[in-house]
CSV table of C-alpha atoms and ligand atoms in Angstrom, one decimal:
chain,number,residue,atom,x,y,z
A,1,MET,CA,0.0,0.0,0.0
A,2,SER,CA,1.2,3.5,-0.8
A,3,LYS,CA,2.7,5.6,2.1
A,4,ILE,CA,1.8,9.1,3.1
A,5,GLY,CA,5.1,11.0,3.2
A,6,LEU,CA,7.2,13.7,1.7
A,7,LEU,CA,7.5,13.7,-2.1
A,8,GLY,CA,9.8,16.8,-2.2
A,9,ILE,CA,11.3,19.5,-0.1
A,10,GLY,CA,12.9,22.8,-0.8
A,11,TYR,CA,14.0,25.9,1.1
A,12,SER,CA,14.9,29.6,0.2
A,13,VAL,CA,16.3,32.6,2.2
A,14,PRO,CA,16.8,36.2,1.2
A,15,GLU,CA,20.2,37.1,-0.4
A,16,LYS,CA,21.1,39.8,2.0
A,17,VAL,CA,23.3,38.6,4.9
A,18,LEU,CA,23.7,40.3,8.3
A,19,THR,CA,26.7,39.3,10.4
A,20,ASN,CA,27.3,39.5,14.1
A,21,PHE,CA,29.9,42.2,13.3
A,22,ASP,CA,27.1,44.2,11.5
A,23,LEU,CA,25.0,44.0,14.6
A,24,GLU,CA,27.9,45.2,16.8
A,25,LYS,CA,27.4,48.5,14.9
A,26,MET,CA,23.7,48.6,15.5
A,27,VAL,CA,23.3,47.6,19.2
A,28,ASP,CA,25.4,47.2,22.3
A,29,THR,CA,26.5,43.6,21.6
A,30,THR,CA,29.6,41.6,20.5
A,31,ASP,CA,30.2,38.7,18.1
A,32,GLU,CA,31.6,36.9,21.1
A,33,TRP,CA,28.4,37.2,23.2
A,34,ILE,CA,26.2,36.2,20.4
A,35,THR,CA,28.3,33.2,19.4
A,36,GLN,CA,28.8,32.0,22.9
A,37,ARG,CA,25.1,32.4,24.0
A,38,THR,CA,23.4,31.3,20.8
A,39,GLY,CA,25.9,29.8,18.2
A,40,ILE,CA,24.6,32.3,15.6
A,41,LYS,CA,27.2,33.9,13.3
A,42,THR,CA,25.1,35.3,10.4
A,43,ARG,CA,21.4,35.5,9.3
A,44,HIS,CA,19.7,36.3,6.1
A,45,ILE,CA,17.4,39.4,6.1
A,46,ALA,CA,14.8,40.4,3.5
A,47,THR,CA,15.0,43.9,2.0
A,48,ASP,CA,12.2,46.4,2.4
A,49,LYS,CA,10.8,45.3,-1.0
A,50,GLU,CA,10.7,41.5,-0.2
A,51,CYS,CA,7.7,39.9,1.5
A,52,ASN,CA,7.2,36.4,2.8
A,53,SER,CA,5.6,34.9,-0.3
A,54,ASP,CA,8.5,36.4,-2.4
A,55,ILE,CA,11.0,34.5,-0.3
A,56,ILE,CA,9.3,31.2,-0.1
A,57,VAL,CA,8.2,30.8,-3.7
A,58,PRO,CA,11.6,29.6,-5.0
A,59,GLY,CA,11.8,27.1,-2.1
A,60,ALA,CA,8.2,25.8,-2.9
A,61,GLN,CA,9.2,25.5,-6.6
A,62,ARG,CA,12.2,23.4,-5.7
A,63,ALA,CA,9.9,21.1,-3.5
A,64,ILE,CA,7.5,20.6,-6.4
A,65,GLN,CA,10.4,20.0,-8.8
A,66,MET,CA,11.8,17.3,-6.4
A,67,ALA,CA,8.2,15.7,-6.1
A,68,GLY,CA,8.2,15.4,-9.9
A,69,ILE,CA,4.6,16.6,-10.1
A,70,ASP,CA,2.8,19.3,-12.1
A,71,PRO,CA,2.1,22.4,-9.9
A,72,GLN,CA,-1.6,22.0,-10.9
A,73,GLU,CA,-1.6,18.7,-9.0
A,74,ILE,CA,-1.2,20.6,-5.8
A,75,ASP,CA,-4.7,20.8,-4.3
A,76,ALA,CA,-4.0,22.5,-1.0
A,77,ILE,CA,-1.3,25.1,0.1
A,78,ILE,CA,-1.0,25.7,3.8
A,79,VAL,CA,1.5,28.2,5.4
A,80,GLY,CA,2.5,28.2,9.0
A,81,THR,CA,3.8,31.8,9.7
A,82,VAL,CA,3.5,34.7,12.2
A,83,THR,CA,4.8,37.1,9.6
A,84,PRO,CA,2.3,36.8,6.7
A,85,ASP,CA,2.3,39.1,3.6
A,86,TYR,CA,-1.0,40.7,4.9
A,87,MET,CA,-3.4,40.1,7.7
A,88,PHE,CA,-5.5,39.0,4.8
A,89,PRO,CA,-5.6,37.6,2.2
A,90,SER,CA,-3.5,34.7,3.3
A,91,THR,CA,0.2,34.2,2.3
A,92,ALA,CA,-1.0,30.8,1.0
A,93,ALA,CA,-3.2,32.6,-1.5
A,94,MET,CA,-0.3,34.8,-2.6
A,95,VAL,CA,2.0,31.7,-3.0
A,96,GLN,CA,-0.8,30.2,-5.1
A,97,LYS,CA,-1.0,33.2,-7.3
A,98,LYS,CA,2.8,33.3,-7.7
A,99,LEU,CA,3.0,29.7,-8.6
A,100,GLY,CA,0.1,30.0,-11.0
A,101,ILE,CA,-1.8,27.1,-9.4
A,102,LYS,CA,-5.5,27.3,-10.4
A,103,GLU,CA,-7.5,25.3,-7.9
A,104,ALA,CA,-6.3,24.6,-4.3
A,105,MET,CA,-7.5,25.1,-0.8
A,106,VAL,CA,-5.3,27.9,0.6
A,107,PHE,CA,-4.9,29.0,4.2
A,108,ASP,CA,-2.4,30.2,6.8
A,109,PHE,CA,-2.1,29.1,10.4
A,110,GLU,CA,-0.1,30.4,13.3
A,111,ALA,CA,2.0,27.9,15.3
A,112,GLY,CA,5.2,30.0,15.8
A,113,CYS,CA,8.4,28.1,15.3
A,114,THR,CA,6.4,24.8,15.3
A,115,GLY,CA,4.8,25.8,12.1
A,116,PHE,CA,6.3,23.2,9.8
A,117,LEU,CA,5.5,20.4,12.2
A,118,TYR,CA,1.9,21.6,12.5
A,119,GLY,CA,1.9,21.8,8.7
A,120,LEU,CA,2.9,18.2,8.4
A,121,ASP,CA,0.1,17.2,10.8
A,122,ILE,CA,-2.5,19.2,9.0
A,123,ALA,CA,-1.3,17.9,5.6
A,124,ARG,CA,-1.5,14.2,6.8
A,125,GLY,CA,-5.0,14.9,8.0
A,126,LEU,CA,-6.2,16.5,4.8
A,127,ILE,CA,-4.8,13.6,2.7
A,128,ALA,CA,-6.4,11.0,4.9
A,129,THR,CA,-9.9,12.5,4.1
A,130,GLY,CA,-9.4,11.4,0.5
A,131,ASN,CA,-10.3,14.9,-0.8
A,132,TYR,CA,-6.7,16.1,-1.3
A,133,ARG,CA,-3.9,14.3,-3.0
A,134,ASN,CA,-0.8,16.7,-2.8
A,135,VAL,CA,-0.5,19.3,-0.1
A,136,LEU,CA,2.2,22.0,-0.2
A,137,ALA,CA,3.0,22.5,3.4
A,138,ILE,CA,5.1,25.6,4.1
A,139,GLY,CA,6.8,27.0,7.1
A,140,SER,CA,8.2,30.5,6.4
A,141,ASP,CA,8.8,33.6,8.4
A,142,LEU,CA,10.4,37.1,8.0
A,143,LEU,CA,10.9,37.8,11.7
A,144,SER,CA,13.1,40.9,10.7
A,145,LYS,CA,9.8,42.6,9.8
A,146,ILE,CA,8.6,42.5,13.4
A,147,THR,CA,12.0,42.8,15.2
A,148,ASN,CA,12.8,45.8,17.1
A,149,TRP,CA,16.3,46.5,15.7
A,150,LYS,CA,17.2,48.7,18.7
A,151,GLU,CA,16.7,45.9,21.3
A,152,ARG,CA,19.7,43.7,21.7
A,153,ASN,CA,17.8,41.0,23.7
A,154,THR,CA,15.9,39.9,20.6
A,155,CYS,CA,17.4,41.3,17.4
A,156,VAL,CA,20.5,39.2,17.5
A,157,LEU,CA,18.5,36.0,17.5
A,158,PHE,CA,16.4,36.1,14.3
A,159,GLY,CA,16.7,35.8,10.6
A,160,ASP,CA,14.5,35.3,7.6
A,161,GLY,CA,13.7,32.3,5.5
A,162,GLY,CA,11.5,29.2,5.0
A,163,GLY,CA,10.9,25.9,3.5
A,164,ALA,CA,8.2,23.8,1.8
A,165,ALA,CA,7.4,20.1,1.5
A,166,VAL,CA,5.0,18.4,-0.9
A,167,ILE,CA,3.1,15.7,1.2
A,168,GLY,CA,1.3,13.1,-0.8
A,169,THR,CA,0.7,9.3,-1.1
A,170,ARG,CA,3.1,7.4,-3.2
A,171,ASP,CA,5.1,4.1,-3.1
A,172,ASP,CA,8.4,6.2,-3.2
A,173,ALA,CA,7.2,8.8,-0.7
A,174,HIS,CA,9.7,9.5,2.2
A,175,GLU,CA,7.4,8.0,4.9
A,176,LEU,CA,6.0,10.3,7.5
A,177,ILE,CA,6.0,7.7,10.2
A,178,ASP,CA,4.2,9.9,12.7
A,179,VAL,CA,3.7,13.5,13.9
A,180,LYS,CA,2.4,14.8,17.1
A,181,ASN,CA,1.9,18.4,18.2
A,182,TYR,CA,0.8,20.2,21.3
A,183,GLY,CA,0.2,23.7,22.6
A,184,ASP,CA,0.1,25.5,26.0
A,185,GLY,CA,-1.6,29.0,25.8
A,186,THR,CA,-0.8,29.7,29.5
A,187,LEU,CA,2.7,30.6,28.5
A,188,GLY,CA,1.6,32.7,25.6
A,189,ASP,CA,2.6,36.0,27.0
A,190,LEU,CA,6.3,35.0,27.1
A,191,LEU,CA,6.7,35.5,23.4
A,192,ILE,CA,4.2,37.8,21.8
A,193,GLN,CA,3.7,40.5,19.1
A,194,PRO,CA,1.2,42.6,21.2
A,195,GLY,CA,0.1,45.1,18.5
A,196,GLY,CA,-1.9,44.8,15.4
A,197,GLY,CA,-4.6,42.3,16.5
A,198,SER,CA,-7.9,42.8,18.1
A,199,VAL,CA,-6.6,43.4,21.6
A,200,ASN,CA,-4.4,46.3,20.4
A,201,PRO,CA,-5.5,47.4,16.9
A,202,ILE,CA,-2.9,49.4,15.0
A,203,SER,CA,-3.0,52.9,16.5
A,204,ASN,CA,-0.5,55.7,17.4
A,205,THR,CA,-0.4,54.3,21.0
A,206,VAL,CA,0.6,50.9,19.7
A,207,ILE,CA,3.5,52.5,17.6
A,208,ASP,CA,4.6,54.9,20.5
A,209,ASN,CA,4.9,51.9,22.7
A,210,ASP,CA,6.7,49.6,20.2
A,211,LEU,CA,3.9,47.0,20.4
A,212,GLN,CA,4.2,46.2,16.8
A,213,TYR,CA,7.4,44.3,17.6
A,214,LEU,CA,7.8,40.9,18.9
A,215,GLN,CA,8.5,40.8,22.6
A,216,MET,CA,10.4,38.1,24.4
A,217,GLY,CA,9.5,38.1,28.1
A,218,ASN,CA,12.0,36.0,29.7
A,219,GLY,CA,14.8,34.3,27.6
A,220,PRO,CA,16.0,31.8,30.2
A,221,GLU,CA,12.4,30.8,30.9
A,222,ILE,CA,11.8,30.0,27.1
A,223,PHE,CA,15.1,28.3,27.1
A,224,LYS,CA,14.0,25.9,29.9
A,225,TRP,CA,10.6,25.2,28.4
A,226,ALA,CA,12.0,24.6,24.9
A,227,ILE,CA,14.3,21.8,26.2
A,228,LEU,CA,11.5,20.3,28.4
A,229,ASP,CA,8.8,20.3,25.8
A,230,MET,CA,10.9,19.2,22.8
A,231,CYS,CA,12.3,16.3,24.9
A,232,LYS,CA,8.9,15.2,26.2
A,233,VAL,CA,7.2,15.0,22.8
A,234,SER,CA,10.3,13.5,21.1
A,235,LYS,CA,10.4,10.8,23.7
A,236,GLU,CA,6.7,10.2,23.4
A,237,LEU,CA,7.0,9.5,19.7
A,238,MET,CA,10.2,7.4,20.1
A,239,ASP,CA,8.4,5.3,22.8
A,240,LYS,CA,5.3,4.9,20.8
A,241,HIS,CA,7.3,3.5,17.8
A,242,GLY,CA,9.7,1.5,19.9
A,243,LEU,CA,12.6,3.5,18.8
A,244,ALA,CA,15.9,3.5,20.7
A,245,PRO,CA,18.1,6.5,20.6
A,246,ASP,CA,20.8,4.8,18.5
A,247,GLU,CA,18.1,4.1,15.8
A,248,VAL,CA,17.7,7.8,15.1
A,249,ASP,CA,20.0,8.8,12.3
A,250,TRP,CA,19.4,12.5,12.5
A,251,LEU,CA,17.8,14.7,15.2
A,252,ILE,CA,16.6,17.9,13.4
A,253,PRO,CA,15.5,20.3,16.2
A,254,HIS,CA,14.2,23.8,15.8
A,255,GLN,CA,17.2,26.0,15.3
A,256,ALA,CA,16.8,28.7,17.9
A,257,ASN,CA,19.9,28.4,20.0
A,258,LEU,CA,22.9,25.9,19.7
A,259,ARG,CA,22.9,25.4,23.4
A,260,ILE,CA,19.2,24.4,23.5
A,261,MET,CA,19.8,21.9,20.6
A,262,VAL,CA,22.8,20.4,22.4
A,263,LYS,CA,20.8,19.9,25.7
A,264,VAL,CA,17.9,18.3,23.8
A,265,ALA,CA,20.3,15.8,22.1
A,266,GLU,CA,22.0,15.0,25.4
A,267,ARG,CA,18.6,14.4,27.2
A,268,LEU,CA,17.5,12.2,24.4
A,269,SER,CA,20.8,10.3,24.5
A,270,ILE,CA,21.4,11.2,20.9
A,271,PRO,CA,25.1,12.0,20.1
A,272,GLU,CA,26.0,15.5,19.0
A,273,GLU,CA,27.3,14.3,15.6
A,274,LYS,CA,23.8,13.2,14.8
A,275,VAL,CA,22.3,16.6,15.3
A,276,VAL,CA,21.5,18.7,12.2
A,277,ILE,CA,23.0,22.2,12.9
A,278,THR,CA,22.4,25.2,10.7
A,279,VAL,CA,21.7,27.9,13.2
A,280,PRO,CA,25.2,29.4,12.9
A,281,ASP,CA,24.3,30.4,9.2
A,282,TYR,CA,20.6,31.4,9.5
A,283,GLY,CA,19.8,32.3,13.1
A,284,ASN,CA,16.2,31.5,14.2
A,285,THR,CA,14.0,31.6,11.2
A,286,SER,CA,10.9,30.5,13.3
A,287,ALA,CA,8.7,28.1,11.2
A,288,GLY,CA,11.4,28.1,8.5
A,289,THR,CA,14.2,26.5,10.6
A,290,ILE,CA,13.4,22.8,10.2
A,291,PRO,CA,12.9,22.6,6.4
A,292,ILE,CA,15.8,24.9,5.9
A,293,ALA,CA,18.0,22.6,8.1
A,294,MET,CA,16.7,19.5,6.4
A,295,GLY,CA,17.1,20.9,2.9
A,296,ARG,CA,20.7,21.8,3.6
A,297,TYR,CA,21.7,18.4,4.9
A,298,LEU,CA,19.9,16.7,2.0
A,299,GLU,CA,21.6,18.8,-0.7
A,300,ASP,CA,25.0,18.0,0.6
A,301,GLY,CA,24.1,14.4,0.9
A,302,ARG,CA,24.5,14.0,4.6
A,303,ILE,CA,20.8,12.8,4.9
A,304,LYS,CA,20.6,9.5,3.0
A,305,SER,CA,17.9,7.3,1.8
A,306,GLY,CA,16.3,5.0,4.4
A,307,GLN,CA,17.6,7.1,7.4
A,308,ILE,CA,15.3,7.8,10.3
A,309,LEU,CA,14.8,11.5,11.0
A,310,LEU,CA,13.4,12.9,14.3
A,311,LEU,CA,12.2,16.5,13.9
A,312,THR,CA,11.2,18.5,16.9
A,313,ALA,CA,10.2,22.1,17.4
A,314,PHE,CA,9.1,24.6,20.0
A,315,GLY,CA,7.6,28.1,19.5
A,316,ALA,CA,5.3,31.0,20.4
A,317,GLY,CA,1.8,29.9,21.6
A,318,PHE,CA,3.5,28.0,23.2
A,319,THR,CA,3.5,25.2,20.7
A,320,TYR,CA,5.7,22.2,20.5
A,321,GLY,CA,5.8,19.0,18.3
A,322,ALA,CA,7.8,16.1,16.9
A,323,ALA,CA,7.8,14.1,13.7
A,324,LEU,CA,9.4,10.9,12.6
A,325,ILE,CA,10.3,10.5,8.9
A,326,ARG,CA,12.0,7.5,7.1
A,327,TRP,CA,14.0,9.2,4.3
B,401,LIG,N1,24.7,41.3,23.7
B,401,LIG,C1,25.3,41.4,24.8
B,401,LIG,N2,24.6,41.2,26.1
B,401,LIG,C2,23.4,40.8,26.0
B,401,LIG,C3,22.6,40.6,24.8
B,401,LIG,C4,23.3,40.9,23.6
B,401,LIG,N3,22.7,40.8,22.4
B,401,LIG,N4,21.4,40.3,25.0
B,401,LIG,C5,21.3,40.2,26.4
B,401,LIG,N5,22.4,40.6,27.0
B,401,LIG,C6,22.8,40.6,28.4
B,401,LIG,C7,21.6,40.7,29.3
B,401,LIG,O1,21.3,42.1,29.4
B,401,LIG,C8,22.2,40.1,30.6
B,401,LIG,O2,22.9,41.1,31.2
B,401,LIG,P1,22.9,41.3,32.9
B,401,LIG,O3,23.4,39.9,33.4
B,401,LIG,O4,23.8,42.4,33.1
B,401,LIG,O5,21.4,41.5,33.2
B,401,LIG,C9,23.2,39.0,30.1
B,401,LIG,O6,23.4,39.4,28.8
B,401,LIG,C10,22.7,37.6,30.3
B,401,LIG,O7,21.3,37.5,29.9
B,401,LIG,P2,20.6,36.2,30.0
B,401,LIG,O8,19.2,36.4,29.4
B,401,LIG,O9,20.7,35.6,31.3
B,401,LIG,O10,21.4,35.3,28.9
B,401,LIG,P3,21.2,33.7,28.5
B,401,LIG,O11,22.5,33.0,28.7
B,401,LIG,O12,20.0,33.2,29.0
B,401,LIG,O13,21.0,33.9,26.9
B,401,LIG,C11,19.3,34.0,25.3
B,401,LIG,C12,20.0,34.8,26.4
B,401,LIG,C13,20.2,33.8,24.1
B,401,LIG,C14,18.1,34.9,24.9
B,401,LIG,C15,18.7,32.6,25.8
B,401,LIG,O14,18.1,32.8,27.1
B,401,LIG,C16,17.8,32.0,24.8
B,401,LIG,O15,18.2,31.6,23.8
B,401,LIG,N6,16.6,31.7,25.2
B,401,LIG,C17,15.6,31.1,24.4
B,401,LIG,C18,14.9,32.2,23.7
B,401,LIG,C19,14.6,31.9,22.3
B,401,LIG,O16,15.2,31.0,21.7
B,401,LIG,N7,13.8,32.8,21.8
B,401,LIG,C20,13.5,32.6,20.4
B,401,LIG,C21,12.1,32.5,20.2
B,401,LIG,S1,11.3,31.1,20.9
B,401,LIG,C22,11.7,29.9,19.9
B,401,LIG,O17,12.1,30.1,18.8
B,401,LIG,C23,11.5,28.7,20.5
């Protein structure tokens, strides 16, 4: 019987690169501090003229090409993002327009940095209904657009970019063995963009108080929850499928902070050389980190056919999840 899985994957980032040394000139920080505390060295940043759909469309095209299908065979486009092109219409609709896809269900959803894993979950569910054959699941964010570039606590952490996967049912699909996601709204205030929604609609007061920017309440607290929650859901999935740590070929964690990733691997008893690491080059691209990381390791041949991949993420909401893929 055909398997539900990934038929193709692609990623794309803006061309412009911002280094830690560039940031030294913008805020009171140092390359040494950023490197030691986060592992980040550079990040890609969109220009004023580039929006989320502009950035992700080349990645989506690569995913469709790898899947070997006609774009018209995509019957749903779903985008996990907290930085859409507009409040509405959806970024998914903009992607549809730019890809020239005529008939597809299109919608965005918000799951913070867990967007790609929520997308895999939703895609699997849509395909299981029998009404959709090929789902383009995207995780893409331009956090630079909602970053306060005067605030050193946050601006050094983020970057722009995203990735896309075509999910479908085929004998040669890279099997989506399982995916499980959670949320915990009681911690929502810790990572929030307070302005622009129905609580604080755009106004001069919002702008005067910088509420249009993302705010991170307590870095160390988020650090702690990120480790706890990613380990919990990863362990749940490994136990459910009787998977020992040494059977995982690659751990692909959300790329927010190298120290978080190392701790997660340690607690899951997965050695560091099996951890996919791209955070030094891209920073935290929110919903984009996992498909970018996967894409990079696939293109240089490090991820090989038949290998077991454990994906795990944590983000605003809070949200967290994990997925198992047999590549
Ligand atoms: N440059 C220099 N110094 C800085 C900077 C900076 N860019 N930012 C903060 N500092 C200072 C602080 O002011 C503080 O100074 P103080 O001791 O005089 O008060 C000091 O550095 C240490 O601050 P801490 O917050 O204790 O540093 P910590 O080691 O926890 O690292 C960090 C901070 C990197 C934010 C870490 O807590 C972290 O990564 N947390 C997770 C947050 C995260 O990943 N958020 C992203 C979104 S959520 C997600 O993607 C899951």
